[in-house]
Amino acid sequence: MMNPDVLTIGFARRATAYKRADLLFSDVNRLKKIAKKGKLQIIYAGKSHPNDQSGKKLIEAIHGYVKEFKGVIDIVYLKNYNMDIALKLVSGVDIWLNTPLRPREASGTSGMKAAHNGVLNFSVLDGWWIEGHIEGFTGWSIGPAPSEVTLTENMDTKDADDLYSKLEEVIMPMFYKNKEAWARMMKNAISKNAYYFNSHRMMRRYVTEAYIR
Ligand SMILES: *Cc1c(COP(=O)(O)O)cnc(C)c1O
């Protein structure tokens, strides 16, 4: 059902409230309008903890949007998210979307995995992306920079607004009209993010900054 020529957004991680899997659907009509200007397809995956009621509600809500967007945007929710599916997703989609509620994202490991595969991150500036993000070079940010964020303030509207405008005005035009620029950014993600955000560095820093201090 998926078309390899259509801009494909991936969103896969534990289904739990702070990850805001449904932020993309904050304004359903706006998203439908954007999808009229250029094709989009979205792949979701992620399980919730059995006792995480709001996580389960999120999965249910996304399934509702899958139905609501039939014929407008092809959306699938893959079952049984695991490392095999993760490998296919972080190497197979075009955009890796992450929309956590600041400052809850300790790291956001899957974004680094995407960068290793030249998949471009489109993410809230939280976790590793605060350091890895160079706007329009290694990927794109969503919403205000951490320094501008009051942590008690609800950022849902601001974040969603930025997500929609960048998707419509920057990301989709580049994907469909400037493949060269897109390929350059994929190379930047590998050369500027993957060379640094890897497990060698992680182990080195655990050893020198945590284990043997
Ligand atoms: C990488 C990975 C995660 C962690 O992803 P985050 O972005 O850190 O939430 C979770 N589950 C699977 C199967 C993974 O491969």
XYZ file of N, CA and C and ligand atoms in Angstrom:
654
model
N 0.827 -1.217 0.000
C 0.000 0.000 0.000
C 0.856 1.260 0.000
N 2.091 1.173 0.555
C 2.954 2.358 0.609
C 3.660 2.575 -0.730
N 3.902 3.841 -1.036
C 4.547 4.218 -2.293
C 5.944 4.783 -2.005
N 6.988 4.137 -2.546
C 8.351 4.582 -2.218
C 8.676 5.999 -2.693
N 7.881 6.546 -3.600
C 8.154 7.901 -4.094
C 7.486 8.995 -3.255
N 6.669 8.592 -2.304
C 5.933 9.574 -1.491
C 6.690 9.842 -0.187
N 6.738 11.114 0.216
C 7.401 11.514 1.468
C 6.818 10.705 2.629
N 7.686 9.957 3.286
C 7.239 9.032 4.331
C 7.763 9.467 5.690
N 6.840 9.705 6.597
C 7.190 10.115 7.953
C 7.119 8.899 8.862
N 8.154 8.704 9.668
C 8.151 7.606 10.630
C 8.032 8.132 12.050
N 7.202 7.476 12.842
C 7.072 7.813 14.267
C 6.952 6.494 15.023
N 8.022 6.076 15.674
C 7.993 4.792 16.374
C 8.770 4.887 17.663
N 8.088 4.632 18.734
C 8.697 4.649 20.071
C 7.640 4.166 21.041
N 8.002 4.001 22.331
C 7.004 3.589 23.323
C 5.810 4.528 23.254
N 4.613 3.947 23.305
C 3.415 4.777 23.317
C 3.154 5.208 24.750
N 3.567 6.441 25.050
C 3.326 6.977 26.381
C 3.095 8.480 26.231
N 2.353 9.059 27.177
C 1.783 10.388 26.968
C 2.801 11.457 26.568
N 3.969 11.501 27.255
C 4.878 12.622 27.001
C 5.449 12.618 25.588
N 5.380 11.484 24.885
C 5.917 11.420 23.520
C 4.960 12.104 22.514
N 3.741 12.401 22.938
C 2.760 13.151 22.139
C 2.628 12.644 20.691
N 2.389 11.343 20.552
C 2.255 10.738 19.216
C 1.160 11.399 18.386
N 0.217 12.055 19.065
C -0.925 12.635 18.341
C -0.749 14.129 18.047
N 0.436 14.683 18.343
C 0.625 16.125 18.095
C 0.419 16.458 16.608
N 0.828 15.538 15.750
C 0.681 15.716 14.303
C -0.785 15.924 13.898
N -1.710 15.473 14.742
C -3.134 15.580 14.415
C -3.842 16.670 15.233
N -3.082 17.617 15.763
C -3.674 18.684 16.582
C -4.698 19.483 15.791
N -4.426 19.690 14.501
C -5.344 20.440 13.648
C -5.565 19.607 12.381
N -6.590 18.782 12.460
C -6.856 17.802 11.409
C -7.103 18.476 10.054
N -7.826 19.595 10.087
C -8.132 20.272 8.812
C -6.887 20.855 8.165
N -6.005 21.414 8.995
C -4.766 21.961 8.455
C -3.909 20.854 7.829
N -3.844 19.720 8.495
C -3.051 18.600 7.969
C -3.648 18.093 6.646
N -4.965 18.082 6.574
C -5.619 17.651 5.322
C -5.301 18.608 4.185
N -5.289 19.904 4.516
C -4.956 20.920 3.497
C -3.528 20.732 3.005
N -2.609 20.492 3.937
C -1.190 20.289 3.578
C -1.068 19.083 2.657
N -1.831 18.032 2.961
C -1.742 16.797 2.176
C -2.300 16.964 0.765
N -3.051 18.031 0.544
C -3.559 18.306 -0.808
C -2.465 18.894 -1.689
N -1.480 19.554 -1.048
C -0.423 20.204 -1.822
C 0.684 19.246 -2.244
N 0.814 18.144 -1.552
C 1.851 17.157 -1.865
C 1.580 15.918 -1.058
N 1.900 14.764 -1.629
C 1.523 13.520 -0.947
C 2.376 13.242 0.289
N 1.732 12.593 1.229
C 2.374 12.217 2.489
C 1.944 10.807 2.858
N 2.820 10.067 3.483
C 2.384 8.825 4.127
C 3.122 8.693 5.454
N 2.464 8.050 6.402
C 2.983 8.030 7.771
C 2.972 6.603 8.316
N 4.086 6.215 8.911
C 4.158 4.892 9.537
C 4.367 5.070 11.039
N 3.417 4.548 11.818
C 3.518 4.561 13.272
C 3.847 3.155 13.765
N 4.534 3.089 14.901
C 4.688 1.827 15.613
C 4.971 2.164 17.062
N 4.676 1.232 17.943
C 4.979 1.463 19.355
C 3.939 0.833 20.262
N 4.437 0.166 21.305
C 3.550 -0.469 22.282
C 3.519 0.395 23.541
N 2.499 0.187 24.359
C 2.487 0.895 25.643
C 2.659 -0.130 26.763
N 3.080 0.362 27.914
C 3.129 -0.496 29.089
C 1.697 -0.901 29.434
N 1.476 -2.183 29.837
C 0.093 -2.647 30.111
C -0.664 -1.769 31.107
N 0.046 -1.107 32.029
C -0.636 -0.276 33.025
C -0.707 1.196 32.640
N -0.220 1.516 31.450
C -0.198 2.918 31.012
C -1.470 3.221 30.217
N -2.482 3.687 30.963
C -3.803 3.879 30.324
C -3.753 4.971 29.253
N -3.057 6.081 29.536
C -3.033 7.158 28.547
C -2.224 6.743 27.314
N -1.222 5.874 27.519
C -0.471 5.334 26.385
C -1.367 4.509 25.475
N -2.212 3.688 26.095
C -3.135 2.862 25.308
C -4.146 3.731 24.570
N -4.599 4.804 25.235
C -5.549 5.736 24.599
C -4.932 6.375 23.363
N -3.630 6.682 23.452
C -2.917 7.281 22.312
C -2.947 6.348 21.098
N -2.657 5.064 21.353
C -2.668 4.081 20.259
C -4.056 4.029 19.628
N -5.066 4.053 20.490
C -6.452 4.023 20.006
C -6.751 5.267 19.162
N -6.292 6.422 19.662
C -6.547 7.682 18.947
C -5.899 7.660 17.567
N -4.647 7.185 17.487
C -3.961 7.136 16.190
C -4.735 6.221 15.232
N -5.235 5.105 15.738
C -6.036 4.220 14.880
C -7.272 4.940 14.345
N -7.830 5.817 15.166
C -8.955 6.638 14.710
C -8.547 7.532 13.546
N -7.362 8.145 13.648
C -6.880 9.023 12.572
C -6.555 8.226 11.306
N -6.099 6.987 11.468
C -5.835 6.140 10.297
C -7.113 6.068 9.459
N -8.248 5.852 10.143
C -9.544 5.757 9.449
C -9.967 7.104 8.895
N -9.838 8.132 9.745
C -10.299 9.471 9.342
C -9.566 9.990 8.105
N -8.289 9.612 7.957
C -7.474 10.147 6.857
C -7.469 9.242 5.626
N -8.281 8.193 5.641
C -8.336 7.283 4.481
C -8.584 8.064 3.207
N -7.754 7.844 2.191
C -7.919 8.548 0.921
C -7.244 9.914 0.897
N -6.802 10.398 2.065
C -6.116 11.698 2.134
C -4.628 11.483 2.417
N -4.329 10.768 3.503
C -2.959 10.381 3.829
C -2.995 8.898 4.206
N -2.101 8.123 3.582
C -2.007 6.714 3.974
C -1.226 6.636 5.272
N -1.886 6.144 6.304
C -1.261 6.004 7.621
C -1.382 4.542 8.047
N -0.295 3.974 8.534
C -0.388 2.621 9.096
C 0.171 2.628 10.513
N -0.369 1.762 11.337
C 0.179 1.560 12.677
C 0.655 0.115 12.743
N 1.964 -0.080 12.787
C 2.514 -1.437 12.790
C 2.427 -2.048 14.190
N 2.053 -3.319 14.215
C 1.947 -4.037 15.493
C 3.311 -4.513 15.959
N 3.384 -4.795 17.269
C 4.555 -5.460 17.855
C 5.881 -4.802 17.505
N 5.970 -3.527 17.781
C 7.229 -2.804 17.548
C 8.368 -3.512 18.277
N 9.406 -3.828 17.522
C 10.603 -4.440 18.117
C 11.822 -3.992 17.322
N 12.993 -4.541 17.637
C 14.211 -4.045 17.000
C 14.268 -4.369 15.502
N 13.612 -5.452 15.078
C 13.593 -5.776 13.635
C 12.800 -4.724 12.868
N 11.640 -4.367 13.414
C 10.815 -3.335 12.769
C 11.524 -1.988 12.850
N 12.143 -1.722 14.013
C 12.851 -0.450 14.194
C 13.931 -0.279 13.136
N 14.678 -1.347 12.870
C 15.760 -1.277 11.876
C 15.197 -0.892 10.502
N 14.079 -1.509 10.145
C 13.466 -1.187 8.845
C 13.000 0.262 8.812
N 12.429 0.722 9.927
C 11.886 2.086 9.949
C 12.982 3.142 9.951
N 13.979 2.991 10.840
C 15.005 4.038 10.928
C 15.927 4.043 9.708
N 15.789 3.050 8.837
C 16.580 3.078 7.601
C 15.704 3.236 6.372
N 14.381 3.190 6.550
C 13.512 3.152 5.377
C 12.620 4.355 5.165
N 12.378 5.165 6.222
C 11.496 6.320 6.041
C 12.327 7.533 5.586
N 11.667 8.632 5.286
C 12.382 9.844 4.864
C 12.603 10.801 6.027
N 11.606 10.874 6.904
C 11.643 11.820 8.026
C 11.405 11.060 9.315
N 12.226 11.346 10.318
C 12.016 10.746 11.641
C 11.424 11.815 12.543
N 10.154 11.640 12.868
C 9.428 12.658 13.633
C 9.489 12.348 15.123
N 9.793 13.364 15.933
C 9.736 13.175 17.381
C 9.187 14.444 18.018
N 8.156 14.272 18.822
C 7.447 15.424 19.378
C 7.273 15.325 20.893
N 8.350 15.063 21.640
C 8.202 14.899 23.092
C 7.850 16.209 23.798
N 7.307 16.064 24.981
C 7.030 17.198 25.846
C 8.316 17.514 26.613
N 8.839 18.734 26.426
C 10.100 19.108 27.098
C 9.921 19.148 28.613
N 10.846 18.810 29.416
C 12.173 18.257 29.136
C 12.219 16.758 29.415
N 11.216 16.050 28.911
C 11.052 14.649 29.299
C 11.920 13.678 28.510
N 12.349 14.092 27.307
C 13.101 13.163 26.459
C 14.560 13.131 26.923
N 14.926 12.058 27.666
C 16.295 11.962 28.177
C 17.276 11.951 27.016
N 16.959 11.171 25.981
C 17.888 11.045 24.870
C 17.146 11.051 23.531
N 16.324 10.042 23.313
C 15.644 9.919 22.017
C 16.524 9.143 21.054
N 16.944 7.986 21.532
C 17.915 7.142 20.824
C 17.563 6.888 19.366
N 16.289 6.696 19.090
C 15.915 6.301 17.724
C 16.276 7.395 16.721
N 16.313 8.653 17.174
C 16.701 9.739 16.281
C 18.149 9.600 15.819
N 19.006 9.124 16.737
C 20.413 8.894 16.367
C 20.503 7.741 15.381
N 19.662 6.709 15.609
C 19.671 5.563 14.701
C 19.247 6.013 13.307
N 18.282 6.899 13.244
C 17.847 7.440 11.949
C 18.992 8.188 11.270
N 19.693 9.037 12.044
C 20.804 9.821 11.476
C 21.870 8.912 10.871
N 22.127 7.789 11.518
C 23.121 6.838 10.993
C 22.734 6.325 9.616
N 21.454 6.350 9.332
C 20.965 5.852 8.050
C 20.627 6.990 7.088
N 21.050 8.182 7.422
C 20.775 9.314 6.552
C 19.308 9.715 6.533
N 18.557 9.289 7.556
C 17.154 9.700 7.663
C 17.106 11.002 8.464
N 16.405 11.980 7.952
C 16.441 13.326 8.531
C 15.509 13.462 9.724
N 16.036 13.991 10.815
C 15.240 14.211 12.023
C 14.434 15.494 11.913
N 13.197 15.400 12.336
C 12.301 16.555 12.424
C 11.727 16.461 13.824
N 12.316 17.267 14.754
C 12.047 16.976 16.160
C 12.049 18.212 17.050
N 11.273 18.098 18.110
C 11.313 19.065 19.206
C 12.740 19.092 19.766
N 13.220 20.297 20.117
C 14.575 20.416 20.664
C 14.587 19.946 22.109
N 14.784 18.644 22.255
C 14.849 18.010 23.562
C 15.742 16.775 23.425
N 16.310 16.306 24.531
C 17.189 15.142 24.453
C 18.395 15.407 23.566
N 18.838 14.399 22.845
C 20.068 14.503 22.031
C 19.945 15.556 20.935
N 18.749 15.835 20.478
C 18.568 16.709 19.320
C 18.959 18.167 19.608
N 18.953 18.540 20.907
C 19.425 19.874 21.281
C 20.871 20.035 20.801
N 21.663 18.965 20.906
C 23.065 19.020 20.492
C 23.258 18.669 19.024
N 22.461 17.760 18.505
C 22.684 17.255 17.147
C 22.085 18.122 16.053
N 21.124 18.966 16.431
C 20.366 19.727 15.441
C 21.143 20.920 14.893
N 21.245 20.985 13.578
C 21.675 22.210 12.896
C 20.579 22.470 11.861
N 19.838 23.542 12.076
C 18.625 23.777 11.290
C 18.885 23.807 9.783
N 18.112 22.990 9.062
C 18.232 22.954 7.610
C 19.512 22.314 7.124
N 20.262 21.716 8.034
C 21.552 21.126 7.674
C 21.577 19.642 8.056
N 21.301 19.355 9.361
C 21.187 17.946 9.753
C 19.726 17.516 9.894
N 18.813 18.476 9.847
C 17.394 18.172 10.018
C 16.669 19.457 10.373
N 15.525 19.319 11.054
C 14.749 20.510 11.398
C 14.234 20.405 12.840
N 14.077 21.555 13.472
C 13.516 21.594 14.819
C 12.003 21.772 14.736
N 11.346 21.484 15.850
C 9.910 21.777 15.979
C 9.747 22.624 17.229
N 9.164 23.808 17.067
C 8.867 24.653 18.220
C 10.074 25.422 18.718
N 9.884 26.158 19.819
C 10.919 27.048 20.335
C 12.170 26.321 20.849
N 13.291 27.065 20.881
C 14.528 26.539 21.461
C 14.353 26.392 22.965
N 15.112 25.481 23.590
C 14.915 25.211 25.027
C 14.988 26.466 25.895
N 15.888 27.407 25.534
C 16.052 28.605 26.347
C 14.801 29.489 26.349
N 13.995 29.354 25.284
C 12.790 30.190 25.200
C 11.580 29.514 25.846
N 11.782 28.301 26.338
C 10.641 27.525 26.811
C 10.468 27.657 28.314
N 9.272 28.076 28.731
C 8.922 28.022 30.137
C 8.338 26.643 30.354
N 8.947 25.888 31.254
C 8.572 24.482 31.312
C 7.161 24.236 31.837
N 6.591 25.254 32.472
C 5.229 25.097 32.957
C 4.199 25.461 31.886
N 4.683 26.101 30.848
C 3.776 26.576 29.803
C 3.426 25.431 28.843
N 2.201 25.373 28.401
C 1.807 24.353 27.442
C 2.222 24.769 26.037
N 3.056 23.937 25.420
C 3.645 24.275 24.134
C 2.930 23.583 22.968
N 1.873 22.825 23.249
C 1.238 22.019 22.197
C 0.910 22.841 20.956
N 0.275 24.005 21.159
C -0.176 24.800 20.022
C 0.999 25.353 19.231
N 1.989 25.911 19.948
C 3.168 26.473 19.289
C 3.921 25.390 18.521
N 4.098 24.245 19.160
C 4.841 23.150 18.530
C 4.108 22.661 17.276
N 2.796 22.460 17.404
C 2.020 21.957 16.257
C 2.065 22.957 15.111
N 1.945 24.236 15.429
C 1.969 25.269 14.400
C 3.294 25.238 13.630
N 4.394 25.133 14.352
C 5.713 25.082 13.711
C 5.868 23.800 12.893
N 5.365 22.694 13.439
C 5.422 21.414 12.724
C 4.727 21.548 11.360
N 3.514 22.086 11.377
C 2.757 22.211 10.121
C 3.438 23.157 9.138
N 3.895 24.335 9.630
C 4.449 25.278 8.658
C 5.763 24.780 8.064
N 6.610 24.141 8.874
C 7.866 23.622 8.296
C 7.604 22.462 7.339
N 6.673 21.613 7.703
C 6.342 20.491 6.826
C 5.873 21.010 5.464
N 4.986 21.989 5.502
C 4.379 22.512 4.271
C 5.342 23.389 3.471
N 6.088 24.267 4.174
C 6.852 25.298 3.455
C 8.312 24.944 3.228
N 8.849 24.042 4.027
C 10.282 23.735 3.892
C 10.512 22.279 3.470
N 9.948 21.363 4.226
C 10.299 19.954 4.042
C 9.693 19.369 2.756
N 8.387 19.548 2.570
C 7.760 18.977 1.368
C 8.296 19.604 0.076
N 8.455 20.937 0.006
C 9.026 21.497 -1.224
C 10.428 20.944 -1.514
N 11.255 20.798 -0.482
C 12.613 20.270 -0.733
C 12.547 18.820 -1.192
N 11.723 18.024 -0.562
C 11.638 16.605 -0.918
C 11.173 16.421 -2.366
N 10.180 17.196 -2.762
C 9.605 16.986 -4.096
C 10.285 17.800 -5.198
N 10.921 18.922 -4.832
C 11.468 19.786 -5.882
C 12.982 19.931 -5.874
N 13.633 19.492 -4.822
C 15.074 19.675 -4.749
C 15.754 18.441 -4.134
N 15.746 17.379 -4.901
C 16.302 16.102 -4.417
C 17.789 16.218 -4.085
N 18.477 17.119 -4.798
C 19.900 17.302 -4.546
C 20.136 17.844 -3.127
N 19.365 18.868 -2.764
C 19.478 19.442 -1.419
C 19.117 18.392 -0.369
N 18.117 17.586 -0.681
C 17.696 16.529 0.246
C 18.838 15.541 0.467
N 19.454 15.097 -0.623
C 20.549 14.121 -0.538
C 21.723 14.715 0.244
N 21.961 16.020 0.052
C 23.043 16.684 0.788
C 22.758 16.639 2.292
N 21.505 16.917 2.650
C 21.161 16.864 4.076
C 21.306 15.457 4.652
N 20.948 14.453 3.854
C 21.125 13.065 4.319
C 22.604 12.797 4.620
N 23.472 13.287 3.730
C 24.916 13.110 3.952
C 25.362 13.886 5.191
N 24.820 15.093 5.381
C 25.150 15.878 6.577
C 24.760 15.141 7.850
N 23.583 14.486 7.829
C 23.120 13.761 9.016
C 24.136 12.686 9.391
N 24.665 12.012 8.379
C 25.652 10.956 8.639
C 26.987 11.577 9.084
N 27.429 12.609 8.359
C 28.771 13.127 8.644
C 28.822 14.018 9.877
N 27.748 14.724 10.185
C 27.773 15.626 11.340
C 27.116 15.028 12.577
N 26.195 14.105 12.436
C 25.529 13.509 13.597
C 26.041 12.100 13.885
N 25.991 11.227 12.881
C 26.291 9.809 13.140
C 27.742 9.594 13.568
N 28.665 10.400 13.021
C 30.078 10.179 13.376
C 30.296 10.450 14.869
N 29.449 11.277 15.461
C 29.632 11.678 16.850
C 28.688 10.936 17.796
N 27.400 10.874 17.449
C 26.403 10.254 18.333
C 26.353 8.753 18.077
N 27.376 8.044 18.536
C 27.423 6.596 18.327
C 27.759 5.897 19.641
N 27.736 4.574 19.651
C 27.904 3.835 20.910
C 29.352 3.858 21.409
N 30.324 4.127 20.517
C 31.702 4.293 20.979
C 31.788 5.473 21.952
N 31.219 6.609 21.511
C 31.251 7.797 22.357
C 30.499 7.530 23.659
N 29.327 6.864 23.544
C 28.521 6.589 24.728
C 29.335 5.799 25.755
N 29.975 4.718 25.293
C 30.766 3.882 26.209
C 31.932 4.670 26.798
N 32.597 5.438 25.931
C 33.757 6.211 26.401
C 33.324 7.170 27.509
N 32.207 7.833 27.297
C 31.780 8.829 28.291
C 31.228 8.179 29.548
N 30.565 7.026 29.408
C 30.145 6.297 30.611
C 31.374 5.960 31.445
N 32.403 5.447 30.763
C 33.591 5.003 31.477
C 34.306 6.191 32.125
N 34.562 7.246 31.337
C 35.399 8.325 31.873
C 34.616 9.302 32.746
N 33.304 9.440 32.536
C 32.575 10.458 33.282
C 31.636 9.896 34.337
N 31.367 8.597 34.297
C 30.467 8.023 35.299
C 31.114 6.889 36.090
N 31.645 5.875 35.389
C 32.103 4.680 36.089
C 33.384 4.894 36.906
N 34.350 5.611 36.351
C 35.637 5.685 37.074
C 35.957 7.093 37.551
N 34.974 7.768 38.049
C 35.249 9.083 38.603
C 35.604 8.995 40.080
C 15.518 2.583 19.476
C 14.354 1.875 20.008
C 13.626 2.435 21.074
C 13.994 3.742 21.731
O 13.579 4.816 20.961
P 13.499 6.282 21.619
O 13.515 7.204 20.468
O 14.722 6.426 22.491
O 12.253 6.352 22.404
C 12.510 1.758 21.547
N 12.144 0.574 21.015
C 12.813 -0.004 19.989
C 12.334 -1.309 19.455
C 13.934 0.614 19.452
O 14.599 0.027 18.440
